[in-house]
CSV table of N, CA and C in Angstrom, one decimal:
chain,number,residue,atom,x,y,z
A,1,MET,N,13.8,14.7,11.1
A,1,MET,CA,14.7,13.7,11.4
A,1,MET,C,14.1,12.3,11.2
A,2,ARG,N,14.8,11.4,10.7
A,2,ARG,CA,14.3,10.1,10.4
A,2,ARG,C,14.1,9.3,11.7
A,3,ASP,N,13.1,8.4,11.6
A,3,ASP,CA,12.8,7.5,12.7
A,3,ASP,C,13.0,6.1,12.3
A,4,LYS,N,14.2,5.6,12.4
A,4,LYS,CA,14.5,4.2,11.9
A,4,LYS,C,13.7,3.2,12.6
A,5,ASN,N,13.3,3.3,13.9
A,5,ASN,CA,12.5,2.4,14.5
A,5,ASN,C,11.1,2.3,13.9
A,6,TRP,N,10.6,3.5,13.5
A,6,TRP,CA,9.3,3.5,12.9
A,6,TRP,C,9.4,2.8,11.5
A,7,GLU,N,10.4,3.1,10.8
A,7,GLU,CA,10.6,2.5,9.5
A,7,GLU,C,10.6,1.0,9.6
A,8,ILE,N,11.4,0.5,10.5
A,8,ILE,CA,11.5,-1.0,10.7
A,8,ILE,C,10.2,-1.6,11.1
A,9,SER,N,9.5,-0.9,12.1
A,9,SER,CA,8.2,-1.4,12.5
A,9,SER,C,7.2,-1.4,11.4
A,10,LEU,N,7.2,-0.3,10.6
A,10,LEU,CA,6.3,-0.2,9.4
A,10,LEU,C,6.5,-1.4,8.5
A,11,TYR,N,7.8,-1.6,8.2
A,11,TYR,CA,8.1,-2.7,7.2
A,11,TYR,C,7.6,-4.1,7.8
A,12,GLU,N,7.9,-4.3,9.1
A,12,GLU,CA,7.5,-5.6,9.7
A,12,GLU,C,5.9,-5.7,9.7
A,13,HIS,N,5.3,-4.6,9.9
A,13,HIS,CA,3.8,-4.6,9.9
A,13,HIS,C,3.3,-4.9,8.5
A,14,GLN,N,3.9,-4.2,7.5
A,14,GLN,CA,3.5,-4.4,6.1
A,14,GLN,C,3.7,-5.9,5.7
A,15,HIS,N,4.9,-6.4,6.1
A,15,HIS,CA,5.2,-7.8,5.8
A,15,HIS,C,4.2,-8.8,6.4
A,16,ALA,N,3.8,-8.5,7.6
A,16,ALA,CA,2.8,-9.3,8.2
A,16,ALA,C,1.4,-9.2,7.5
A,17,MET,N,1.1,-8.0,7.1
A,17,MET,CA,-0.2,-7.9,6.4
A,17,MET,C,-0.1,-8.6,5.0
A,18,ILE,N,1.0,-8.5,4.3
A,18,ILE,CA,1.1,-9.2,3.0
A,18,ILE,C,1.0,-10.7,3.2
A,19,LYS,N,1.7,-11.2,4.3
A,19,LYS,CA,1.5,-12.6,4.5
A,19,LYS,C,0.1,-13.0,4.8
A,20,ARG,N,-0.6,-12.2,5.5
A,20,ARG,CA,-2.1,-12.5,5.8
A,20,ARG,C,-2.9,-12.5,4.5
A,21,LEU,N,-2.6,-11.5,3.7
A,21,LEU,CA,-3.3,-11.4,2.4
A,21,LEU,C,-3.0,-12.7,1.5
A,22,ASP,N,-1.7,-13.1,1.6
A,22,ASP,CA,-1.3,-14.3,0.8
A,22,ASP,C,-2.1,-15.5,1.3
A,23,VAL,N,-2.3,-15.6,2.6
A,23,VAL,CA,-3.0,-16.8,3.1
A,23,VAL,C,-4.4,-16.8,2.5
A,24,HIS,N,-5.1,-15.6,2.6
A,24,HIS,CA,-6.4,-15.5,2.0
A,24,HIS,C,-6.5,-15.7,0.5
A,25,ARG,N,-5.5,-15.2,-0.1
A,25,ARG,CA,-5.4,-15.4,-1.6
A,25,ARG,C,-5.4,-16.8,-2.0
A,26,GLN,N,-4.5,-17.6,-1.3
A,26,GLN,CA,-4.4,-19.0,-1.5
A,26,GLN,C,-5.7,-19.8,-1.1
A,27,LYS,N,-6.3,-19.4,0.0
A,27,LYS,CA,-7.5,-20.0,0.5
A,27,LYS,C,-8.6,-19.8,-0.4
A,28,GLU,N,-8.7,-18.6,-0.9
A,28,GLU,CA,-9.9,-18.2,-1.8
A,28,GLU,C,-10.1,-19.2,-3.0
A,29,ARG,N,-9.0,-19.7,-3.5
A,29,ARG,CA,-9.0,-20.6,-4.6
A,29,ARG,C,-9.8,-21.9,-4.3
A,30,SER,N,-9.5,-22.3,-3.0
A,30,SER,CA,-10.1,-23.6,-2.7
A,30,SER,C,-11.4,-23.6,-2.0
A,31,THR,N,-11.7,-22.5,-1.2
A,31,THR,CA,-12.9,-22.4,-0.4
A,31,THR,C,-13.4,-21.0,-0.4
A,32,PRO,N,-14.7,-20.8,-0.6
A,32,PRO,CA,-15.1,-19.4,-0.5
A,32,PRO,C,-14.9,-18.8,0.9
A,33,LEU,N,-14.6,-17.5,0.9
A,33,LEU,CA,-14.3,-16.9,2.2
A,33,LEU,C,-15.7,-16.5,2.9
A,34,THR,N,-15.6,-16.6,4.2
A,34,THR,CA,-16.8,-16.2,5.0
A,34,THR,C,-16.9,-14.6,5.0
A,35,GLN,N,-18.0,-14.1,5.4
A,35,GLN,CA,-18.2,-12.6,5.4
A,35,GLN,C,-17.2,-12.0,6.4
A,36,ASP,N,-16.9,-12.7,7.5
A,36,ASP,CA,-15.9,-12.1,8.4
A,36,ASP,C,-14.5,-12.1,7.8
A,37,GLU,N,-14.2,-13.2,7.0
A,37,GLU,CA,-12.9,-13.3,6.4
A,37,GLU,C,-12.8,-12.2,5.3
A,38,ILE,N,-13.9,-12.0,4.6
A,38,ILE,CA,-13.9,-10.9,3.5
A,38,ILE,C,-13.6,-9.6,4.2
A,39,MET,N,-14.3,-9.3,5.3
A,39,MET,CA,-14.1,-8.0,6.0
A,39,MET,C,-12.6,-7.9,6.5
A,40,ALA,N,-12.1,-9.0,7.0
A,40,ALA,CA,-10.7,-9.0,7.5
A,40,ALA,C,-9.7,-8.7,6.3
A,41,VAL,N,-10.0,-9.3,5.2
A,41,VAL,CA,-9.1,-9.1,4.0
A,41,VAL,C,-9.2,-7.6,3.6
A,42,GLU,N,-10.5,-7.1,3.5
A,42,GLU,CA,-10.6,-5.7,3.1
A,42,GLU,C,-9.9,-4.8,4.0
A,43,HIS,N,-10.0,-5.0,5.3
A,43,HIS,CA,-9.4,-4.1,6.3
A,43,HIS,C,-7.9,-4.2,6.2
A,44,THR,N,-7.4,-5.4,6.1
A,44,THR,CA,-5.9,-5.6,5.9
A,44,THR,C,-5.4,-4.9,4.7
A,45,PHE,N,-6.1,-5.0,3.6
A,45,PHE,CA,-5.8,-4.4,2.3
A,45,PHE,C,-5.8,-2.8,2.5
A,46,GLN,N,-6.8,-2.3,3.1
A,46,GLN,CA,-6.9,-0.9,3.4
A,46,GLN,C,-5.7,-0.4,4.2
A,47,LEU,N,-5.4,-1.1,5.3
A,47,LEU,CA,-4.2,-0.7,6.1
A,47,LEU,C,-2.9,-0.8,5.4
A,48,LEU,N,-2.8,-1.8,4.5
A,48,LEU,CA,-1.5,-2.0,3.8
A,48,LEU,C,-1.3,-0.8,2.8
A,49,ILE,N,-2.3,-0.4,2.1
A,49,ILE,CA,-2.2,0.7,1.2
A,49,ILE,C,-2.0,2.0,1.9
A,50,ALA,N,-2.7,2.2,3.0
A,50,ALA,CA,-2.6,3.4,3.8
A,50,ALA,C,-1.1,3.5,4.3
A,51,SER,N,-0.5,2.4,4.7
A,51,SER,CA,0.8,2.4,5.2
A,51,SER,C,1.8,2.8,4.1
A,52,MET,N,1.5,2.3,2.9
A,52,MET,CA,2.4,2.6,1.7
A,52,MET,C,2.3,4.1,1.5
A,53,LEU,N,1.1,4.7,1.5
A,53,LEU,CA,1.0,6.1,1.3
A,53,LEU,C,1.6,7.0,2.4
A,54,ASP,N,1.5,6.5,3.7
A,54,ASP,CA,2.1,7.2,4.8
A,54,ASP,C,3.7,7.1,4.7
A,55,LEU,N,4.2,6.0,4.2
A,55,LEU,CA,5.6,5.9,4.1
A,55,LEU,C,6.1,6.8,2.9
A,56,ALA,N,5.3,6.9,1.9
A,56,ALA,CA,5.6,7.8,0.7
A,56,ALA,C,5.7,9.2,1.2
A,57,ILE,N,4.7,9.6,2.0
A,57,ILE,CA,4.7,11.0,2.6
A,57,ILE,C,6.0,11.2,3.4
A,58,TYR,N,6.4,10.2,4.2
A,58,TYR,CA,7.6,10.3,5.0
A,58,TYR,C,8.8,10.4,4.2
A,59,VAL,N,8.9,9.6,3.1
A,59,VAL,CA,10.0,9.7,2.2
A,59,VAL,C,10.1,11.0,1.4
A,60,LEU,N,9.0,11.5,1.0
A,60,LEU,CA,9.0,12.8,0.3
A,60,LEU,C,9.4,13.9,1.2
A,61,LYS,N,9.1,13.8,2.5
A,61,LYS,CA,9.5,14.8,3.4
A,61,LYS,C,11.0,14.7,3.7
A,62,HIS,N,11.5,13.5,3.9
A,62,HIS,CA,12.9,13.3,4.3
A,62,HIS,C,13.9,13.3,3.2
A,63,HIS,N,13.4,12.9,2.0
A,63,HIS,CA,14.3,12.9,0.9
A,63,HIS,C,14.3,14.1,0.0
A,64,TYR,N,13.1,14.7,-0.1
A,64,TYR,CA,12.9,15.9,-1.0
A,64,TYR,C,12.5,17.1,-0.3
A,65,ASP,N,12.3,17.0,1.0
A,65,ASP,CA,11.9,18.2,1.8
A,65,ASP,C,10.6,18.7,1.3
A,66,VAL,N,9.7,17.8,0.9
A,66,VAL,CA,8.3,18.2,0.3
A,66,VAL,C,7.3,17.8,1.4
A,67,THR,N,6.4,18.7,1.7
A,67,THR,CA,5.4,18.4,2.7
A,67,THR,C,4.1,18.1,1.9
A,68,ILE,N,3.5,16.9,2.1
A,68,ILE,CA,2.3,16.5,1.6
A,68,ILE,C,1.2,16.4,2.7
A,69,GLU,N,0.2,17.1,2.4
A,69,GLU,CA,-0.9,17.2,3.5
A,69,GLU,C,-1.9,16.1,3.5
A,70,ARG,N,-2.2,15.5,2.3
A,70,ARG,CA,-3.2,14.5,2.2
A,70,ARG,C,-2.7,13.3,1.3
A,71,ARG,N,-3.2,12.2,1.7
A,71,ARG,CA,-2.8,11.0,1.0
A,71,ARG,C,-3.1,11.0,-0.5
A,72,ASP,N,-4.2,11.7,-0.9
A,72,ASP,CA,-4.6,11.8,-2.3
A,72,ASP,C,-3.6,12.6,-3.1
A,73,GLN,N,-2.6,13.3,-2.5
A,73,GLN,CA,-1.6,14.1,-3.2
A,73,GLN,C,-0.3,13.3,-3.4
A,74,VAL,N,-0.2,12.1,-2.8
A,74,VAL,CA,1.0,11.4,-2.8
A,74,VAL,C,1.5,10.9,-4.2
A,75,LEU,N,0.6,10.3,-4.9
A,75,LEU,CA,1.0,9.7,-6.2
A,75,LEU,C,1.5,10.8,-7.1
A,76,GLU,N,0.8,11.9,-7.2
A,76,GLU,CA,1.3,13.0,-8.1
A,76,GLU,C,2.7,13.4,-7.7
A,77,SER,N,2.9,13.6,-6.4
A,77,SER,CA,4.3,14.0,-6.0
A,77,SER,C,5.3,13.0,-6.3
A,78,LEU,N,5.0,11.7,-6.1
A,78,LEU,CA,6.0,10.6,-6.4
A,78,LEU,C,6.3,10.7,-7.9
A,79,LEU,N,5.3,10.8,-8.7
A,79,LEU,CA,5.6,10.9,-10.2
A,79,LEU,C,6.4,12.1,-10.5
A,80,GLN,N,6.1,13.3,-9.9
A,80,GLN,CA,6.8,14.5,-10.2
A,80,GLN,C,8.3,14.4,-9.9
A,81,HIS,N,8.6,13.7,-8.8
A,81,HIS,CA,10.0,13.5,-8.4
A,81,HIS,C,10.6,12.3,-9.0
A,82,LYS,N,9.9,11.6,-9.9
A,82,LYS,CA,10.4,10.4,-10.5
A,82,LYS,C,10.8,9.4,-9.5
A,83,ASP,N,10.1,9.3,-8.4
A,83,ASP,CA,10.4,8.4,-7.4
A,83,ASP,C,9.8,7.0,-7.6
A,84,VAL,N,8.9,6.9,-8.6
A,84,VAL,CA,8.3,5.6,-9.0
A,84,VAL,C,8.3,5.6,-10.6
A,85,THR,N,8.4,4.5,-11.1
A,85,THR,CA,8.3,4.4,-12.6
A,85,THR,C,6.9,4.6,-13.0
A,86,PHE,N,6.7,4.8,-14.3
A,86,PHE,CA,5.3,5.0,-14.8
A,86,PHE,C,4.5,3.7,-14.5
A,87,GLU,N,5.1,2.6,-14.7
A,87,GLU,CA,4.4,1.3,-14.4
A,87,GLU,C,4.0,1.2,-12.9
A,88,GLN,N,5.0,1.5,-12.1
A,88,GLN,CA,4.7,1.5,-10.6
A,88,GLN,C,3.6,2.5,-10.3
A,89,GLY,N,3.6,3.6,-10.9
A,89,GLY,CA,2.6,4.7,-10.7
A,89,GLY,C,1.2,4.2,-11.1
A,90,GLU,N,1.1,3.5,-12.2
A,90,GLU,CA,-0.1,2.9,-12.7
A,90,GLU,C,-0.6,1.8,-11.7
A,91,GLN,N,0.3,1.0,-11.2
A,91,GLN,CA,-0.1,0.0,-10.2
A,91,GLN,C,-0.6,0.6,-8.9
A,92,ILE,N,0.2,1.7,-8.4
A,92,ILE,CA,-0.2,2.4,-7.2
A,92,ILE,C,-1.6,3.0,-7.4
A,93,LYS,N,-1.9,3.6,-8.6
A,93,LYS,CA,-3.2,4.2,-8.8
A,93,LYS,C,-4.3,3.2,-8.7
A,94,VAL,N,-4.1,2.0,-9.2
A,94,VAL,CA,-5.1,0.9,-9.1
A,94,VAL,C,-5.3,0.5,-7.6
A,95,LEU,N,-4.2,0.4,-6.9
A,95,LEU,CA,-4.3,0.0,-5.5
A,95,LEU,C,-5.1,1.1,-4.7
A,96,ILE,N,-4.7,2.4,-5.0
A,96,ILE,CA,-5.4,3.5,-4.3
A,96,ILE,C,-6.9,3.5,-4.6
A,97,GLU,N,-7.2,3.4,-5.9
A,97,GLU,CA,-8.6,3.4,-6.3
A,97,GLU,C,-9.4,2.3,-5.7
A,98,LEU,N,-8.8,1.1,-5.6
A,98,LEU,CA,-9.5,0.0,-5.0
A,98,LEU,C,-9.7,0.2,-3.5
A,99,ARG,N,-8.6,0.8,-2.8
A,99,ARG,CA,-8.8,1.1,-1.4
A,99,ARG,C,-9.9,2.1,-1.2
A,100,GLN,N,-10.0,3.1,-2.1
A,100,GLN,CA,-11.0,4.2,-1.9
A,100,GLN,C,-12.4,3.6,-2.1
A,101,LYS,N,-12.5,2.7,-3.0
A,101,LYS,CA,-13.8,2.0,-3.2
A,101,LYS,C,-14.2,1.2,-2.0
A,102,ILE,N,-13.3,0.5,-1.4
A,102,ILE,CA,-13.6,-0.3,-0.2
A,102,ILE,C,-13.9,0.6,0.9
A,103,LEU,N,-13.2,1.7,1.0
A,103,LEU,CA,-13.3,2.6,2.2
A,103,LEU,C,-14.6,3.4,2.1
A,104,PHE,N,-14.9,3.9,0.9
A,104,PHE,CA,-16.1,4.9,0.8
A,104,PHE,C,-17.3,4.3,0.2
A,105,ASP,N,-17.2,3.2,-0.5
A,105,ASP,CA,-18.4,2.5,-1.1
A,105,ASP,C,-18.6,1.2,-0.3
A,106,TYR,N,-18.5,1.3,1.0
A,106,TYR,CA,-18.5,0.0,1.8
A,106,TYR,C,-19.9,-0.7,1.7
A,107,LEU,N,-20.9,0.0,1.3
A,107,LEU,CA,-22.2,-0.7,1.1
A,107,LEU,C,-22.3,-1.6,-0.1
A,108,ASP,N,-21.5,-1.2,-1.1
A,108,ASP,CA,-21.4,-2.0,-2.3
A,108,ASP,C,-20.5,-3.2,-2.1
A,109,GLN,N,-20.7,-4.2,-2.9
A,109,GLN,CA,-19.8,-5.4,-2.8
A,109,GLN,C,-18.7,-5.2,-3.8
A,110,ASN,N,-17.5,-4.8,-3.3
A,110,ASN,CA,-16.4,-4.6,-4.1
A,110,ASN,C,-15.4,-5.7,-4.0
A,111,PHE,N,-15.8,-6.8,-3.4
A,111,PHE,CA,-14.8,-7.9,-3.2
A,111,PHE,C,-14.3,-8.5,-4.5
A,112,GLU,N,-15.2,-8.5,-5.5
A,112,GLU,CA,-14.7,-9.1,-6.8
A,112,GLU,C,-13.5,-8.4,-7.3
A,113,GLU,N,-13.5,-7.1,-7.2
A,113,GLU,CA,-12.3,-6.3,-7.7
A,113,GLU,C,-11.1,-6.6,-6.8
A,114,LEU,N,-11.4,-6.6,-5.5
A,114,LEU,CA,-10.3,-6.9,-4.5
A,114,LEU,C,-9.8,-8.3,-4.8
A,115,SER,N,-10.7,-9.2,-5.0
A,115,SER,CA,-10.3,-10.6,-5.3
A,115,SER,C,-9.4,-10.7,-6.5
A,116,SER,N,-9.7,-9.9,-7.5
A,116,SER,CA,-8.9,-9.9,-8.7
A,116,SER,C,-7.5,-9.3,-8.4
A,117,ALA,N,-7.4,-8.3,-7.6
A,117,ALA,CA,-6.1,-7.7,-7.2
A,117,ALA,C,-5.4,-8.7,-6.3
A,118,LEU,N,-6.1,-9.4,-5.5
A,118,LEU,CA,-5.4,-10.4,-4.7
A,118,LEU,C,-4.8,-11.5,-5.6
A,119,SER,N,-5.6,-12.0,-6.5
A,119,SER,CA,-5.1,-13.1,-7.3
A,119,SER,C,-3.9,-12.7,-8.2
A,120,LEU,N,-3.8,-11.4,-8.5
A,120,LEU,CA,-2.6,-10.9,-9.2
A,120,LEU,C,-1.5,-10.5,-8.3
A,121,ARG,N,-1.8,-10.6,-7.0
A,121,ARG,CA,-0.8,-10.2,-5.9
A,121,ARG,C,-0.3,-8.8,-6.2
A,122,ARG,N,-1.2,-7.9,-6.6
A,122,ARG,CA,-0.7,-6.5,-6.9
A,122,ARG,C,-0.2,-5.8,-5.6
A,123,TYR,N,-0.7,-6.2,-4.5
A,123,TYR,CA,-0.2,-5.6,-3.2
A,123,TYR,C,1.2,-5.9,-2.9
A,124,GLY,N,1.9,-6.8,-3.6
A,124,GLY,CA,3.3,-7.1,-3.4
A,124,GLY,C,4.2,-5.9,-3.7
A,125,LEU,N,3.7,-5.0,-4.5
A,125,LEU,CA,4.4,-3.8,-4.9
A,125,LEU,C,4.7,-3.0,-3.6
A,126,VAL,N,3.9,-3.0,-2.6
A,126,VAL,CA,4.1,-2.2,-1.4
A,126,VAL,C,5.4,-2.6,-0.8
A,127,GLU,N,5.7,-3.9,-0.6
A,127,GLU,CA,7.0,-4.3,0.0
A,127,GLU,C,8.2,-3.9,-0.8
A,128,VAL,N,8.0,-4.0,-2.2
A,128,VAL,CA,9.1,-3.6,-3.1
A,128,VAL,C,9.4,-2.1,-2.9
A,129,LEU,N,8.4,-1.3,-2.9
A,129,LEU,CA,8.6,0.2,-2.7
A,129,LEU,C,9.1,0.5,-1.4
A,130,THR,N,8.7,-0.2,-0.3
A,130,THR,CA,9.2,0.1,1.0
A,130,THR,C,10.7,-0.1,1.1
A,131,LYS,N,11.1,-1.2,0.5
A,131,LYS,CA,12.6,-1.5,0.4
A,131,LYS,C,13.3,-0.4,-0.4
A,132,GLU,N,12.8,-0.1,-1.5
A,132,GLU,CA,13.4,0.9,-2.4
A,132,GLU,C,13.5,2.3,-1.7
A,133,TRP,N,12.4,2.7,-1.1
A,133,TRP,CA,12.4,4.0,-0.4
A,133,TRP,C,13.3,4.1,0.8
A,134,THR,N,13.3,3.1,1.6
A,134,THR,CA,14.1,3.1,2.8
A,134,THR,C,15.6,3.0,2.4
A,135,ALA,N,15.9,2.3,1.3
A,135,ALA,CA,17.3,2.2,0.8
A,135,ALA,C,17.7,3.6,0.3
A,136,ARG,N,16.8,4.3,-0.3
A,136,ARG,CA,17.1,5.7,-0.8
A,136,ARG,C,17.4,6.6,0.4
A,137,LEU,N,16.6,6.5,1.4
A,137,LEU,CA,16.9,7.3,2.6
A,137,LEU,C,18.2,6.9,3.3
A,138,ASP,N,18.5,5.6,3.3
A,138,ASP,CA,19.8,5.2,3.8
A,138,ASP,C,21.0,5.8,3.0
A,139,HIS,N,20.8,5.8,1.7
A,139,HIS,CA,21.8,6.4,0.8
A,139,HIS,C,22.0,7.9,1.1
A,140,ASP,N,20.9,8.6,1.4
A,140,ASP,CA,21.0,10.0,1.7
A,140,ASP,C,21.9,10.3,3.0
A,141,GLY,N,21.6,9.4,4.0
A,141,GLY,CA,22.3,9.6,5.3
A,141,GLY,C,23.7,9.1,5.3
């Protein structure tokens, strides 16, 4: 059963994270970020991508009756069900790979790659997909 309150809360949370990333993206051009700001940006980015994957799991369950056990299985299932375009799939792949680097290679400095993704505003795709996926669920019901 769908949880509309969760969907709305997730969207609002994602929107707030995107706005926070936008602030840092704009600030980064004018002033270097402090180490604390870099950590905040990395954490926000990780949460944003995790929320996209969790919503995708939710949509796959409620729209296709497909159960996904792990986040690393999400993209393949989305592509199989033609729930994202090839281009969106490629963008999601980049976002997931960057999140994985930040999450698991935390001793390495991956901020240059994240900075590049921020400057391109690649993370904006999350909000687009959230709107598309919840609209698809609304159409089902």
